[in-house]
Structure formats: C-alpha cells, structure tokens
Short mmCIF file of C-alpha atoms and ligand atoms in Angstrom, two decimals:
data_model
loop_
_atom_site.label_atom_id
_atom_site.label_comp_id
_atom_site.label_asym_id
_atom_site.label_seq_id
_atom_site.Cartn_x
_atom_site.Cartn_y
_atom_site.Cartn_z
CA MET A 78 -56.31 80.39 -120.63
CA THR A 79 -59.10 79.66 -118.17
CA ILE A 80 -60.02 82.53 -115.97
CA LYS A 81 -59.64 81.65 -112.28
CA VAL A 82 -61.96 83.15 -109.69
CA VAL A 83 -61.16 82.52 -105.95
CA VAL A 84 -64.08 82.79 -103.64
CA THR A 85 -63.40 82.78 -99.88
CA PRO A 86 -66.74 83.59 -98.10
CA ARG A 87 -68.39 80.35 -96.89
CA SER A 88 -71.84 81.80 -97.26
CA PHE A 89 -71.35 82.76 -100.87
CA ALA A 90 -74.32 81.32 -102.89
CA ALA A 91 -75.49 79.54 -99.66
CA THR A 92 -79.11 80.64 -100.05
CA SER A 93 -79.38 80.69 -103.87
CA PRO A 94 -77.17 79.19 -106.64
CA LEU A 95 -77.53 82.36 -108.73
CA PRO A 96 -74.22 84.00 -107.76
CA LEU A 97 -72.27 80.90 -108.68
CA LYS A 98 -74.32 80.40 -111.85
CA VAL A 99 -73.49 83.79 -113.34
CA LEU A 100 -69.77 83.03 -112.88
CA GLU A 101 -70.07 79.51 -114.21
CA GLU A 102 -72.00 80.65 -117.24
CA ARG A 103 -68.87 82.69 -118.26
CA GLY A 104 -66.78 79.52 -118.16
CA TYR A 105 -64.62 80.76 -115.22
CA SER A 106 -62.92 78.18 -113.03
CA ILE A 107 -64.13 78.77 -109.50
CA VAL A 108 -61.94 77.79 -106.51
CA ARG A 109 -63.66 77.95 -103.14
CA ASN A 110 -62.33 78.14 -99.59
CA GLN A 111 -62.77 74.59 -98.27
CA LEU A 112 -62.07 75.50 -94.66
CA GLU A 113 -64.76 76.42 -92.12
CA ARG A 114 -63.05 79.68 -91.34
CA PRO A 115 -61.49 82.74 -93.02
CA LEU A 116 -58.14 81.92 -94.68
CA GLU A 117 -54.75 82.71 -93.19
CA VAL A 118 -52.46 84.94 -95.27
CA ASP A 119 -50.35 82.02 -96.63
CA GLU A 120 -53.44 79.92 -97.46
CA LEU A 121 -54.96 82.82 -99.47
CA LEU A 122 -51.63 83.63 -101.11
CA GLU A 123 -51.42 80.09 -102.51
CA LEU A 124 -54.94 80.24 -103.90
CA VAL A 125 -54.68 83.63 -105.62
CA ARG A 126 -51.10 83.21 -106.91
CA ASP A 127 -52.56 82.36 -110.39
CA ALA A 128 -56.05 83.90 -109.97
CA ASP A 129 -57.63 86.60 -112.14
CA ALA A 130 -60.26 87.61 -109.60
CA LEU A 131 -60.86 87.29 -105.86
CA ILE A 132 -64.18 87.39 -104.04
CA VAL A 133 -63.28 87.96 -100.45
CA GLY A 134 -64.97 88.13 -97.05
CA ILE A 135 -63.07 89.18 -93.95
CA ASP A 136 -59.87 87.32 -94.84
CA LYS A 137 -56.83 89.66 -94.85
CA VAL A 138 -55.64 90.60 -98.33
CA THR A 139 -52.15 91.88 -97.52
CA ARG A 140 -49.48 93.46 -99.72
CA LYS A 141 -47.62 90.12 -99.74
CA ILE A 142 -50.69 88.40 -101.25
CA ILE A 143 -51.30 91.22 -103.86
CA GLU A 144 -47.67 91.30 -104.87
CA ASN A 145 -47.65 87.58 -105.42
CA ALA A 146 -50.68 87.52 -107.67
CA PRO A 147 -49.55 88.90 -111.06
CA ARG A 148 -52.77 88.01 -112.82
CA LEU A 149 -55.16 89.47 -110.28
CA GLN A 150 -57.42 92.17 -111.79
CA VAL A 151 -60.14 92.55 -109.21
CA ILE A 152 -60.67 92.13 -105.46
CA SER A 153 -64.40 92.00 -105.02
CA LYS A 154 -65.31 92.52 -101.38
CA TYR A 155 -68.44 90.41 -100.31
CA GLY A 156 -69.61 93.07 -97.93
CA VAL A 157 -68.93 96.71 -97.22
CA GLY A 158 -65.85 97.25 -94.97
CA VAL A 159 -62.66 97.06 -96.99
CA ASP A 160 -60.41 97.48 -93.96
CA ASN A 161 -59.09 93.93 -94.43
CA ILE A 162 -57.70 94.82 -97.93
CA ASP A 163 -54.42 96.68 -98.53
CA LEU A 164 -55.93 99.27 -100.82
CA GLU A 165 -52.67 101.04 -101.46
CA ALA A 166 -50.94 97.80 -102.61
CA ALA A 167 -53.97 97.05 -104.79
CA ALA A 168 -53.86 100.54 -106.40
CA GLU A 169 -50.12 100.22 -107.06
CA LYS A 170 -50.71 97.01 -108.89
CA GLY A 171 -53.69 98.47 -110.82
CA ILE A 172 -56.11 96.06 -109.15
CA ILE A 173 -59.66 97.30 -108.88
CA VAL A 174 -61.35 96.89 -105.48
CA THR A 175 -65.16 96.75 -105.36
CA ASN A 176 -67.69 96.11 -102.58
CA THR A 177 -71.41 95.52 -102.14
CA PRO A 178 -72.51 98.46 -99.99
CA ASP A 179 -76.28 98.64 -100.37
CA VAL A 180 -77.34 95.06 -100.18
CA ASN A 181 -76.88 94.33 -96.46
CA THR A 182 -77.84 97.68 -94.91
CA GLU A 183 -81.24 96.57 -93.76
CA ALA A 184 -80.01 93.29 -92.49
CA VAL A 185 -77.32 94.97 -90.25
CA ALA A 186 -79.83 97.57 -89.08
CA ASP A 187 -82.32 94.88 -88.05
CA LEU A 188 -79.54 93.18 -86.07
CA ALA A 189 -78.45 96.41 -84.37
CA VAL A 190 -81.94 97.05 -83.10
CA GLY A 191 -82.31 93.38 -82.12
CA LEU A 192 -79.08 93.60 -80.15
CA MET A 193 -80.27 96.73 -78.36
CA LEU A 194 -83.38 94.84 -77.20
CA ALA A 195 -81.49 91.69 -76.50
CA ALA A 196 -78.91 93.49 -74.28
CA ALA A 197 -81.44 95.71 -72.53
CA ARG A 198 -84.06 92.99 -71.85
CA ARG A 199 -81.37 90.23 -71.34
CA ILE A 200 -83.22 87.95 -73.77
CA PRO A 201 -80.30 85.49 -74.43
CA GLN A 202 -79.69 85.17 -70.64
CA ALA A 203 -83.40 84.59 -69.90
CA ASP A 204 -83.52 81.96 -72.66
CA ALA A 205 -80.38 80.22 -71.38
CA SER A 206 -81.71 80.16 -67.85
CA MET A 207 -85.01 78.60 -68.88
CA ARG A 208 -83.17 75.87 -70.79
CA GLN A 209 -81.40 75.08 -67.52
CA GLY A 210 -84.81 74.46 -65.91
CA GLN A 211 -85.01 77.74 -64.12
CA TRP A 212 -87.88 80.22 -63.93
CA LYS A 213 -85.85 83.34 -63.07
CA LYS A 214 -86.96 86.90 -63.73
CA PHE A 215 -84.51 89.19 -65.51
CA MET A 216 -84.97 92.91 -64.83
CA GLY A 217 -84.54 94.87 -68.03
CA MET A 218 -84.40 98.49 -69.24
CA SER A 219 -86.82 100.02 -71.72
CA LEU A 220 -85.80 101.12 -75.24
CA PHE A 221 -89.03 103.01 -75.75
CA GLY A 222 -88.62 106.75 -75.07
CA LYS A 223 -84.90 106.53 -74.33
CA THR A 224 -81.99 108.64 -75.73
CA VAL A 225 -80.09 106.78 -78.39
CA GLY A 226 -76.74 107.95 -79.90
CA ILE A 227 -75.94 106.85 -83.42
CA LEU A 228 -72.29 107.04 -84.29
CA GLY A 229 -72.09 107.25 -88.12
CA THR A 230 -75.21 108.07 -90.04
CA GLY A 231 -74.28 106.54 -93.40
CA ARG A 232 -76.32 103.74 -94.91
CA ILE A 233 -76.68 101.53 -91.84
CA GLY A 234 -76.77 104.28 -89.09
CA ARG A 235 -79.63 106.04 -90.82
CA ALA A 236 -81.51 102.75 -91.31
CA VAL A 237 -81.27 102.24 -87.59
CA ALA A 238 -82.34 105.76 -86.81
CA ARG A 239 -85.44 105.21 -89.03
CA ARG A 240 -86.32 102.04 -87.24
CA LEU A 241 -86.05 103.87 -83.90
CA LEU A 242 -88.69 106.31 -84.82
CA GLY A 243 -91.06 103.57 -83.84
CA PHE A 244 -89.68 103.52 -80.35
CA SER A 245 -90.17 107.26 -79.76
CA THR A 246 -86.50 107.65 -78.88
CA LYS A 247 -84.61 110.89 -78.74
CA LEU A 248 -81.94 110.59 -81.33
CA LEU A 249 -78.46 112.17 -80.99
CA LEU A 250 -76.51 111.83 -84.21
CA TYR A 251 -72.72 111.94 -84.81
CA ASP A 252 -70.97 112.02 -88.21
CA VAL A 253 -68.07 113.74 -89.86
CA CYS A 254 -70.54 114.65 -92.63
CA PRO A 255 -73.84 115.65 -90.94
CA ASP A 256 -77.01 115.26 -92.99
CA PRO A 257 -79.55 117.93 -91.98
CA SER A 258 -82.35 116.32 -94.01
CA LEU A 259 -81.87 113.07 -92.09
CA ALA A 260 -81.93 114.86 -88.81
CA ALA A 261 -85.21 116.42 -89.76
CA GLU A 262 -86.63 113.16 -91.03
CA VAL A 263 -85.81 111.22 -87.84
CA ARG A 264 -86.35 114.21 -85.54
CA GLY A 265 -82.75 113.83 -84.41
CA GLU A 266 -79.97 116.31 -83.67
CA TYR A 267 -76.32 116.25 -84.70
CA VAL A 268 -74.11 116.74 -81.67
CA GLY A 269 -70.47 116.16 -80.63
CA LEU A 270 -69.25 112.73 -79.58
CA GLU A 271 -68.76 113.78 -75.97
CA GLN A 272 -72.45 114.87 -75.64
CA ILE A 273 -73.55 111.50 -76.93
CA LEU A 274 -71.19 109.71 -74.49
CA ARG A 275 -72.60 111.69 -71.63
CA GLU A 276 -76.31 111.66 -72.46
CA ALA A 277 -77.20 108.54 -74.40
CA ASP A 278 -78.87 105.48 -72.84
CA TYR A 279 -77.91 103.46 -75.88
CA ILE A 280 -75.02 104.07 -78.30
CA SER A 281 -74.95 102.22 -81.58
CA VAL A 282 -71.71 102.29 -83.65
CA HIS A 283 -72.01 102.48 -87.46
CA LEU A 284 -68.61 103.97 -88.49
CA PRO A 285 -65.99 102.52 -90.86
CA LEU A 286 -62.73 101.38 -89.37
CA VAL A 287 -60.25 103.99 -90.53
CA PRO A 288 -57.31 105.49 -88.69
CA GLU A 289 -59.48 108.22 -87.14
CA THR A 290 -61.99 105.74 -85.77
CA ARG A 291 -59.61 103.02 -84.51
CA ASN A 292 -60.13 102.70 -80.73
CA LEU A 293 -62.55 105.59 -80.84
CA ILE A 294 -64.35 104.16 -77.84
CA GLY A 295 -61.71 103.43 -75.24
CA GLU A 296 -61.39 103.83 -71.44
CA ALA A 297 -61.83 107.65 -71.41
CA GLU A 298 -65.00 107.46 -73.56
CA LEU A 299 -66.43 104.50 -71.57
CA ARG A 300 -65.91 106.37 -68.39
CA LEU A 301 -67.99 109.30 -69.73
CA MET A 302 -70.92 107.06 -70.40
CA LYS A 303 -73.93 106.65 -68.15
CA PRO A 304 -73.83 103.70 -65.71
CA ASN A 305 -77.04 102.57 -67.36
CA ALA A 306 -75.76 102.89 -70.89
CA VAL A 307 -75.85 100.03 -73.41
CA LEU A 308 -73.19 99.93 -76.17
CA ILE A 309 -73.94 98.18 -79.47
CA ASN A 310 -71.32 97.64 -82.15
CA THR A 311 -72.16 96.03 -85.47
CA SER A 312 -69.61 97.94 -87.43
CA ARG A 313 -65.93 96.92 -86.93
CA GLY A 314 -64.15 95.53 -83.84
CA GLY A 315 -61.21 97.89 -83.89
CA ILE A 316 -63.45 100.86 -83.13
CA VAL A 317 -64.22 99.74 -79.60
CA GLU A 318 -61.33 98.83 -77.36
CA GLU A 319 -62.24 95.33 -76.12
CA LYS A 320 -60.01 95.31 -72.97
CA ALA A 321 -61.38 98.69 -71.84
CA LEU A 322 -65.00 97.56 -72.59
CA ALA A 323 -64.58 94.40 -70.57
CA ARG A 324 -63.27 96.45 -67.62
CA ALA A 325 -66.16 98.99 -68.00
CA LEU A 326 -68.68 96.14 -67.79
CA ARG A 327 -66.89 94.34 -64.92
CA GLU A 328 -66.63 97.53 -62.89
CA GLY A 329 -70.11 98.82 -63.82
CA TRP A 330 -69.20 101.91 -65.65
CA ILE A 331 -71.88 100.95 -68.20
CA ARG A 332 -74.75 98.48 -68.03
CA ALA A 333 -74.26 96.12 -71.01
CA ALA A 334 -72.77 95.75 -74.49
CA ALA A 335 -73.84 93.86 -77.55
CA LEU A 336 -71.21 93.10 -80.18
CA ASP A 337 -71.31 91.53 -83.61
CA VAL A 338 -67.72 92.42 -84.54
CA TYR A 339 -64.35 92.01 -82.84
CA ALA A 340 -60.74 93.19 -83.18
CA GLU A 341 -59.83 89.72 -84.15
CA GLU A 342 -62.26 87.25 -85.67
CA PRO A 343 -63.04 84.57 -84.55
CA LEU A 344 -62.96 86.25 -81.13
CA ARG A 345 -59.99 85.12 -79.07
CA GLY A 346 -59.89 85.17 -75.30
CA ARG A 347 -62.74 84.69 -72.90
CA GLU A 348 -62.97 88.11 -71.26
CA LEU A 349 -66.04 89.27 -73.01
CA LEU A 350 -67.59 85.77 -73.15
CA ASP A 351 -67.35 85.32 -69.37
CA LEU A 352 -69.32 88.48 -68.59
CA GLU A 353 -73.04 88.27 -67.86
CA THR A 354 -73.61 91.70 -69.33
CA THR A 355 -72.55 90.97 -72.93
CA VAL A 356 -74.59 89.72 -75.81
CA LEU A 357 -72.25 88.43 -78.54
CA THR A 358 -72.90 87.31 -82.08
CA PRO A 359 -70.28 86.00 -84.54
CA HIS A 360 -70.41 88.68 -87.24
CA ILE A 361 -73.84 87.76 -88.48
CA GLY A 362 -74.95 91.29 -89.38
CA ALA A 363 -75.32 90.56 -93.09
CA TYR A 364 -76.42 86.94 -92.59
CA THR A 365 -79.98 86.97 -93.83
CA GLU A 366 -81.09 84.78 -96.71
CA GLU A 367 -82.01 87.96 -98.64
CA ALA A 368 -78.73 89.81 -98.02
CA VAL A 369 -76.54 86.75 -98.64
CA MET A 370 -78.13 86.22 -102.04
CA ARG A 371 -77.88 89.85 -103.11
CA MET A 372 -74.32 90.25 -101.69
CA GLY A 373 -73.14 87.19 -103.67
CA LEU A 374 -74.75 88.29 -106.84
CA GLU A 375 -73.41 91.75 -106.64
CA ALA A 376 -69.86 90.55 -105.74
CA ALA A 377 -70.03 88.22 -108.72
CA GLU A 378 -71.35 90.93 -111.03
CA ASN A 379 -68.54 93.29 -109.97
CA VAL A 380 -65.99 90.62 -110.91
CA ILE A 381 -67.64 90.06 -114.31
CA SER A 382 -67.74 93.76 -115.05
CA VAL A 383 -64.01 94.17 -114.41
CA LEU A 384 -62.98 90.98 -116.33
CA GLU A 385 -65.19 92.12 -119.27
CA GLY A 386 -63.71 95.56 -119.25
CA ARG A 387 -66.74 97.48 -117.90
CA ARG A 388 -66.89 99.86 -114.86
CA PRO A 389 -68.20 97.81 -111.96
CA LYS A 390 -71.23 99.03 -110.04
CA ASN A 391 -69.36 99.66 -106.71
CA VAL A 392 -65.83 100.80 -107.08
CA VAL A 393 -63.92 101.32 -103.85
CA SER A 394 -60.66 102.18 -105.45
CA CYS A 395 -59.78 102.13 -109.10
CA TYR A 396 -56.69 103.56 -110.60
CA ARG A 397 -57.11 101.99 -113.93
CA THR A 398 -58.76 103.45 -116.96
CA HIS A 399 -61.92 101.81 -118.19
CA GLU A 400 -63.39 102.65 -121.61
CA GLY A 401 -61.25 105.69 -121.59
CA GLU A 402 -62.59 106.85 -118.28
CA ALA A 403 -60.41 107.63 -115.24
CA ASN A 404 -61.99 106.55 -111.99
CA GLY A 405 -61.34 107.06 -108.36
CA GLY A 406 -63.36 105.90 -105.40
CA SER A 407 -63.61 106.59 -101.67
CA ALA A 408 -61.54 104.25 -99.62
CA SER A 409 -63.77 104.56 -96.53
CA ARG A 410 -66.89 103.31 -98.26
P1 NAD B 523 -71.23 104.17 -94.64
O1 NAD B 523 -69.97 104.53 -95.35
O2 NAD B 523 -72.52 104.28 -95.47
O3 NAD B 523 -71.36 105.14 -93.36
C1 NAD B 523 -70.37 105.41 -92.51
C2 NAD B 523 -70.58 106.81 -91.98
O4 NAD B 523 -69.55 107.15 -91.08
C3 NAD B 523 -70.58 107.91 -93.08
O5 NAD B 523 -71.79 108.72 -92.99
C4 NAD B 523 -69.36 108.71 -92.84
O6 NAD B 523 -69.44 110.13 -93.07
C5 NAD B 523 -69.13 108.52 -91.34
N1 NAD B 523 -67.75 108.66 -90.94
C6 NAD B 523 -66.61 108.13 -91.60
N2 NAD B 523 -65.50 108.47 -90.91
C7 NAD B 523 -65.94 109.14 -89.80
C8 NAD B 523 -65.21 109.77 -88.69
N3 NAD B 523 -63.88 109.69 -88.64
N4 NAD B 523 -65.96 110.32 -87.72
C9 NAD B 523 -67.32 110.45 -87.81
N5 NAD B 523 -68.01 109.90 -88.86
C10 NAD B 523 -67.31 109.23 -89.83
O7 NAD B 523 -71.10 102.70 -94.10
P2 NAD B 523 -72.27 101.61 -93.74
O8 NAD B 523 -72.56 100.85 -94.95
O9 NAD B 523 -73.29 102.37 -93.00
O10 NAD B 523 -71.40 100.70 -92.76
C11 NAD B 523 -71.11 101.08 -91.48
C12 NAD B 523 -70.19 100.02 -90.77
O11 NAD B 523 -70.88 98.79 -90.67
C13 NAD B 523 -68.84 99.84 -91.51
O12 NAD B 523 -67.82 99.71 -90.54
C14 NAD B 523 -69.08 98.47 -92.13
O13 NAD B 523 -67.83 97.79 -92.35
C15 NAD B 523 -69.92 97.71 -91.07
N6 NAD B 523 -70.75 96.64 -91.61
C16 NAD B 523 -70.84 95.56 -90.72
C17 NAD B 523 -71.64 94.46 -91.16
C18 NAD B 523 -71.77 93.27 -90.20
O14 NAD B 523 -71.94 92.18 -90.70
N7 NAD B 523 -71.77 93.51 -88.95
C19 NAD B 523 -72.12 94.44 -92.40
C20 NAD B 523 -72.04 95.53 -93.22
C21 NAD B 523 -71.27 96.67 -92.80
#
C-alpha cells in the first residue's frame, strides 16, 4: 500500500525543493493543502482519514481528527509550538509528535528585534505616510540603553537577549527555569514578572502557550506597565489578551505594541488594526528563506524516521517503543 503523507503548510518547500524531494524519493504519495489558508477541522479530517503521516503548520489537529485517522503514525509539526495539536489524543493513539525547534530560532529573534525598532521608531507608519505623498516627522523612542524585559529565555528569548547586547540595554529576564550562565553572558538579571512589568521600557514575549501562560498579560499586567512601554509578542497569541491590549493602547496605559501572533489566525476583528500604535505582521517569524528550507527538511526527516522505525530527531511526545527504547518528551517544547 502506498504511504500517504499530508502536508498542510503552504510555505513547505517554497524556497527549495529538497524537503519534497526527500519524501518523493521514498515513493510516498504527497497530498498538499491546496487552499491559501490553514485548513478547518473538517477539511483536515478528510485529508488525513487514510494518511500515514501529517506535516502540519498552525492548523488545529483535534481529537476528532486523530481518532478518525487509524493509519496515522506521526504528526510532524512544521515549527515549534505544538499548542494546536491534541497531544493527549495523539499519545492515546500511539501517534508520535515531532517538531523543528532549532531551525527558526534566529529568524524569530531577528523579527522580534525588528518589531521593537519598528514599533518604537514607527517605521511602518512613516513609510505609509510617505507613500501618501506626505513628509511628516514621526517622533520615536530609543532602544539603545533602555531596559528590556524578556519573558521566556529558551531558544528564542536568549537569541533576542544576545542581539540586544549590541544595544547596551539593561536586560531583565523571566523564566520558570532561570539560566545563571545566560544571565552572566548577556549581563542580565532574572527577576519576577511584576518587576519586569513595572520597570521595562520594552517587553518581548518568548513563552510557550501552556495553561500557565494563557492570558498571562491581561488588563492587570498592562496597567502595571510604564506609559512608555512597548510590548512585543512573537510567541503565541493566547499569551497576551488582545481586548485588554487594545484598550491599553487606546487609553495610553502603554505606548505601542508589535505582534506577529494572534489568539485566532488569521486575525479577526479590526480593533488592533485600527490603532495607530500597533505594528502587526501575519505570523511571519519563521518566514526566512533559510528557516523555511531547514524547517521543511527537518519536518520531512522526522516523518521519514518514524515511518522507517527510527527515533526522530525532535520528539515532542512519544509513547511508543522504538528499537526497544521507551521514549518520552516534553510537551511544552
Ligand atoms: P523554548 O521552549 O526554547 O523556550 C520557552 C521558555 O519558556 C523556556 O525557557 C521555558 O523554561 C520557559 N517557560 C515555559 N513555561 C513557562 C512559564 N509558565 N513561566 C515562565 N517561563 C516558562 O521555546 P522557543 O523555541 O524559544 O519558542 C518560544 C515561543 O515562540 C513559543 O511560543 C513558540 O511557539 C513561538 N514561536 C513563534 C514563531 C513565529 O513564527 N512567530 C516561530 C517559532 C516559535
């Protein structure tokens, strides 16, 4: 029987044919998402009903989908965050979940720093105004020498912290697992969330979306922030409460916000779009030619490893035995 691999991310193999080639070389039948958007639950359910493997972006992989895909052996996340996958249902069915954690770190860190500068210097607004024939000056705020709070000092958070060394910022770090060697390297200090909210001029969020971080930045937290503060979120939408953020910006509790991720994607509603103090990008953190190629290749290689009975490189959750080895992974990674 031909092995069927469903691929939903539209950027898969967009910058190099290699990720597709390694799958085709194995004789797999590859079925791609033909729509210019993530798939709805029923659309994905139909595609994976008889599939052996799924390479998935931000489309929701629910229990209903998993329970209706009896041949499915692997869900290979094209990216890092697995909050769109029902890990418990996958584990119950013995389906291995993998991701591609290291390949897009630098791309997202670049974007986070870019968004800090864009929001503080109002670069998109200045560009848009020139295109309308105006020569208007936009007053900005410096990044150099300011206090920056980094929420989550995992792969991306630390890559941002390292970049900020070049801006002589004072770094306040927050993580459930502090890393003293990172603090020493970036001349930063681990402190509590409240101190960051009260003291930081910029706050950049790099946490996973897990129950403890959902709506972590809501009205109470936004009210603690400085009126000049800039909030950047390139992690997951559910961590910052969008309604509270829109209000905070409208009423001037904080200065500006730059977001790459949203509670619902594509973003619905105009509240954030209609504000002059937001810079918004459509979840492009990992969208560099380099990261897209490496993410595709790694997602494909994770599929091949599982289908050929080897332990994949990046296991998120695995409750099956491979080569006699019992594996378990961290669901938050
Ligand atoms: P990571 O797992 O390497 O780092 C996350 C850090 O958060 C870890 O150090 C962990 O200890 C810490 N943490 C976890 N739960 C916490 C809690 N409750 N309180 C405090 N700290 C906690 O993840 P990463 O690769 O750095 O990714 C960070 C985020 O960026 C994730 O949400 C991921 O989904 C997102 N991401 C977005 C894009 C994009 O395109 N915008 C691309 C890749 C990753």
